[in-house]
mmCIF file of C-alpha atoms and ligand atoms in Angstrom:
data_model
loop_
_atom_site.group_PDB
_atom_site.id
_atom_site.type_symbol
_atom_site.label_atom_id
_atom_site.label_comp_id
_atom_site.label_asym_id
_atom_site.label_seq_id
_atom_site.Cartn_x
_atom_site.Cartn_y
_atom_site.Cartn_z
ATOM 1 C CA MET A 4 -0.038 0.086 -0.085
ATOM 2 C CA THR A 5 1.726 3.270 -1.207
ATOM 3 C CA SER A 6 0.943 6.728 0.876
ATOM 4 C CA PRO A 7 -2.888 7.374 1.322
ATOM 5 C CA THR A 8 -4.403 10.674 0.308
ATOM 6 C CA ARG A 9 -7.695 9.983 1.783
ATOM 7 C CA VAL A 10 -8.919 7.605 4.340
ATOM 8 C CA LEU A 11 -12.271 6.536 5.087
ATOM 9 C CA VAL A 12 -13.726 6.714 8.406
ATOM 10 C CA LEU A 13 -16.757 4.597 8.237
ATOM 11 C CA ASN A 14 -19.122 4.030 11.518
ATOM 12 C CA GLY A 15 -21.845 1.751 12.118
ATOM 13 C CA PRO A 16 -25.393 1.898 13.362
ATOM 14 C CA ASN A 17 -26.328 4.229 16.327
ATOM 15 C CA LEU A 18 -22.908 6.097 15.924
ATOM 16 C CA ASN A 19 -24.625 9.312 15.103
ATOM 17 C CA ARG A 20 -26.145 9.254 18.632
ATOM 18 C CA LEU A 21 -22.746 9.701 20.147
ATOM 19 C CA GLY A 22 -22.349 12.638 22.379
ATOM 20 C CA THR A 23 -25.726 11.353 24.121
ATOM 21 C CA ARG A 24 -25.847 7.544 23.880
ATOM 22 C CA GLU A 25 -24.516 5.569 26.928
ATOM 23 C CA PRO A 26 -22.036 8.355 27.306
ATOM 24 C CA GLU A 27 -20.827 6.470 30.615
ATOM 25 C CA ILE A 28 -19.842 3.583 28.514
ATOM 26 C CA TYR A 29 -19.501 5.701 24.872
ATOM 27 C CA GLY A 30 -18.251 9.102 26.218
ATOM 28 C CA THR A 31 -19.925 12.784 25.733
ATOM 29 C CA ALA A 32 -18.030 13.846 22.400
ATOM 30 C CA THR A 33 -19.731 13.561 19.091
ATOM 31 C CA LEU A 34 -18.860 12.342 15.916
ATOM 32 C CA ALA A 35 -18.425 15.658 14.171
ATOM 33 C CA GLU A 36 -15.872 16.400 17.146
ATOM 34 C CA LEU A 37 -13.842 12.442 16.455
ATOM 35 C CA HIS A 38 -13.711 14.269 12.994
ATOM 36 C CA ALA A 39 -12.350 17.754 13.569
ATOM 37 C CA GLU A 40 -9.780 15.682 16.039
ATOM 38 C CA LEU A 41 -8.728 12.980 13.144
ATOM 39 C CA ARG A 42 -8.617 15.915 11.040
ATOM 40 C CA GLY A 43 -6.213 17.715 13.306
ATOM 41 C CA ILE A 44 -3.734 14.618 12.958
ATOM 42 C CA ALA A 45 -4.103 13.632 8.959
ATOM 43 C CA ASP A 46 -1.011 15.654 7.931
ATOM 44 C CA GLY A 47 -2.425 16.614 4.764
ATOM 45 C CA VAL A 48 -4.402 13.187 4.310
ATOM 46 C CA GLU A 49 -8.165 13.573 3.479
ATOM 47 C CA ILE A 50 -10.345 12.191 6.455
ATOM 48 C CA ASP A 51 -13.890 10.834 4.596
ATOM 49 C CA LEU A 52 -15.703 10.250 7.592
ATOM 50 C CA ARG A 53 -19.151 8.373 7.140
ATOM 51 C CA GLN A 54 -22.070 7.107 9.402
ATOM 52 C CA SER A 55 -24.855 4.892 8.524
ATOM 53 C CA ASN A 56 -27.489 3.194 10.171
ATOM 54 C CA ASP A 57 -27.991 1.212 6.799
ATOM 55 C CA GLU A 58 -26.243 -2.002 6.011
ATOM 56 C CA GLY A 59 -26.348 -1.885 2.789
ATOM 57 C CA GLU A 60 -24.983 1.758 2.510
ATOM 58 C CA VAL A 61 -22.074 0.797 4.569
ATOM 59 C CA ILE A 62 -21.479 -2.254 2.185
ATOM 60 C CA GLY A 63 -21.578 0.031 -0.750
ATOM 61 C CA TRP A 64 -18.866 2.673 0.815
ATOM 62 C CA LEU A 65 -16.595 -0.708 1.464
ATOM 63 C CA HIS A 66 -17.191 -1.277 -2.678
ATOM 64 C CA ASP A 67 -16.151 2.243 -3.247
ATOM 65 C CA ALA A 68 -13.289 1.762 -1.224
ATOM 66 C CA VAL A 69 -12.070 -0.912 -3.643
ATOM 67 C CA ASP A 70 -12.592 0.622 -6.593
ATOM 68 C CA ALA A 71 -10.550 3.941 -5.075
ATOM 69 C CA ARG A 72 -8.180 1.893 -3.412
ATOM 70 C CA THR A 73 -8.817 3.968 -0.107
ATOM 71 C CA PRO A 74 -7.828 2.332 3.310
ATOM 72 C CA VAL A 75 -10.485 1.783 5.818
ATOM 73 C CA ILE A 76 -11.269 2.681 9.633
ATOM 74 C CA LEU A 77 -14.289 0.907 10.219
ATOM 75 C CA ASN A 78 -16.348 0.665 13.207
ATOM 76 C CA PRO A 79 -18.940 -1.418 12.397
ATOM 77 C CA ALA A 80 -21.070 -1.044 15.874
ATOM 78 C CA ALA A 81 -23.564 -3.773 16.393
ATOM 79 C CA PHE A 82 -23.433 -5.024 12.801
ATOM 80 C CA THR A 83 -19.781 -6.229 14.428
ATOM 81 C CA HIS A 84 -21.749 -8.911 15.729
ATOM 82 C CA TYR A 85 -23.830 -10.789 13.021
ATOM 83 C CA SER A 86 -23.092 -9.292 9.849
ATOM 84 C CA TYR A 87 -22.182 -11.534 7.239
ATOM 85 C CA ALA A 88 -22.370 -9.107 4.499
ATOM 86 C CA LEU A 89 -20.234 -6.807 6.130
ATOM 87 C CA ARG A 90 -17.632 -9.509 6.797
ATOM 88 C CA ASP A 91 -17.886 -10.159 2.663
ATOM 89 C CA ALA A 92 -17.178 -6.518 2.189
ATOM 90 C CA VAL A 93 -14.553 -5.976 3.966
ATOM 91 C CA ALA A 94 -12.893 -8.965 3.022
ATOM 92 C CA LEU A 95 -13.259 -7.684 -1.108
ATOM 93 C CA VAL A 96 -11.191 -4.660 0.609
ATOM 94 C CA THR A 97 -8.731 -6.321 2.084
ATOM 95 C CA GLU A 98 -8.365 -9.359 -0.589
ATOM 96 C CA ALA A 99 -7.259 -6.556 -2.694
ATOM 97 C CA GLY A 100 -4.883 -5.372 -0.596
ATOM 98 C CA ILE A 101 -6.614 -2.320 0.766
ATOM 99 C CA PRO A 102 -6.273 -2.232 4.758
ATOM 100 C CA VAL A 103 -9.231 -2.062 6.803
ATOM 101 C CA ILE A 104 -8.947 -1.358 10.507
ATOM 102 C CA GLU A 105 -11.489 -2.207 12.789
ATOM 103 C CA VAL A 106 -12.354 -0.254 15.452
ATOM 104 C CA HIS A 107 -14.551 -0.179 18.887
ATOM 105 C CA LEU A 108 -14.678 2.355 21.311
ATOM 106 C CA SER A 109 -15.125 0.611 23.855
ATOM 107 C CA ASN A 110 -13.894 -2.951 24.575
ATOM 108 C CA PRO A 111 -16.633 -5.798 23.285
ATOM 109 C CA HIS A 112 -14.940 -8.265 25.237
ATOM 110 C CA ALA A 113 -15.167 -6.501 28.924
ATOM 111 C CA ARG A 114 -19.104 -6.470 27.865
ATOM 112 C CA GLU A 115 -22.015 -8.252 27.547
ATOM 113 C CA GLU A 116 -21.516 -12.208 25.787
ATOM 114 C CA PHE A 117 -22.753 -11.519 22.655
ATOM 115 C CA ARG A 118 -20.612 -8.429 21.623
ATOM 116 C CA HIS A 119 -17.514 -10.802 22.568
ATOM 117 C CA THR A 120 -18.222 -12.278 19.197
ATOM 118 C CA SER A 121 -16.690 -10.240 16.061
ATOM 119 C CA VAL A 122 -17.408 -11.584 12.152
ATOM 120 C CA ILE A 123 -15.535 -8.835 10.949
ATOM 121 C CA SER A 124 -11.885 -9.284 12.752
ATOM 122 C CA GLY A 125 -11.532 -12.312 11.083
ATOM 123 C CA VAL A 126 -10.925 -10.541 7.557
ATOM 124 C CA ALA A 127 -9.904 -7.288 8.784
ATOM 125 C CA THR A 128 -6.391 -6.227 8.220
ATOM 126 C CA GLY A 129 -6.157 -5.248 12.763
ATOM 127 C CA VAL A 130 -8.386 -4.626 15.268
ATOM 128 C CA ILE A 131 -8.314 -1.889 17.643
ATOM 129 C CA ALA A 132 -10.835 -1.660 20.723
ATOM 130 C CA GLY A 133 -11.307 0.035 24.104
ATOM 131 C CA PHE A 134 -9.883 3.639 24.082
ATOM 132 C CA GLY A 135 -12.373 5.798 23.056
ATOM 133 C CA PHE A 136 -11.357 8.295 20.098
ATOM 134 C CA GLY A 137 -7.631 6.511 20.823
ATOM 135 C CA SER A 138 -8.849 3.413 18.970
ATOM 136 C CA TYR A 139 -9.449 5.859 15.824
ATOM 137 C CA ARG A 140 -6.056 8.079 16.553
ATOM 138 C CA LEU A 141 -4.116 4.586 16.644
ATOM 139 C CA ALA A 142 -5.447 3.309 13.499
ATOM 140 C CA LEU A 143 -5.124 6.421 11.432
ATOM 141 C CA ALA A 144 -1.276 6.918 13.273
ATOM 142 C CA GLN A 145 -0.852 2.921 11.414
ATOM 143 C CA LEU A 146 -2.250 3.900 8.167
ATOM 144 C CA LEU A 147 -0.063 7.069 7.854
ATOM 145 C CA SER A 148 2.596 5.059 8.998
ATOM 146 C CA VAL A 149 3.433 3.612 5.805
ATOM 147 C CA ARG A 150 4.276 6.652 4.097
HETATM 148 C C1 DQA B 358 -19.103 -0.773 19.167
HETATM 149 C C2 DQA B 358 -19.434 -1.872 20.353
HETATM 150 C C3 DQA B 358 -20.475 -2.599 19.726
HETATM 151 O O1 DQA B 358 -20.682 -3.587 20.426
HETATM 152 C C4 DQA B 358 -21.579 -1.678 19.641
HETATM 153 O O2 DQA B 358 -22.630 -2.157 19.292
HETATM 154 C C5 DQA B 358 -21.538 -0.397 19.091
HETATM 155 C C6 DQA B 358 -20.427 0.294 19.527
HETATM 156 C C7 DQA B 358 -17.916 0.522 20.071
HETATM 157 O O3 DQA B 358 -17.510 1.082 19.394
HETATM 158 O O4 DQA B 358 -17.655 0.095 20.973
HETATM 159 O O5 DQA B 358 -22.287 0.181 18.786
HETATM 160 O O6 DQA B 358 -18.567 -0.792 18.354
#
């Protein structure tokens, strides 16, 4: 993978409610604040941050990542735990040699049993969880480190 000029930061369902959604787990900062934070450390790289509550829309964005050869930071949210369709779309990206880093704000392994399974991790390039916005910052640092 050569030096990216753009990074897709894809966020799944309910992450548009960050700021007010279960603040004891996810904190009080919003997705817009995450976007600003990542832009601040992106060093000339475009941060294309998107969120959808619609599985098909996220899958379409992963197809776009293949076509444009854009590396991806993906928080699949609840889709993590059951969406084989999303898994297959992530596999399309990584099989094309483009990194997809799965991130989570919380540490799903320290939470309810159903969150212990990720159907995404097996086809992701790597996984970072449990550091709040730091999970995204670490993923971005990794993607930028190939330059
Ligand atoms: C999450 C963890 C998931 O279990 C949950 O469904 C989310 C957010 C996280 O970022 O910690 O929506 O992906």
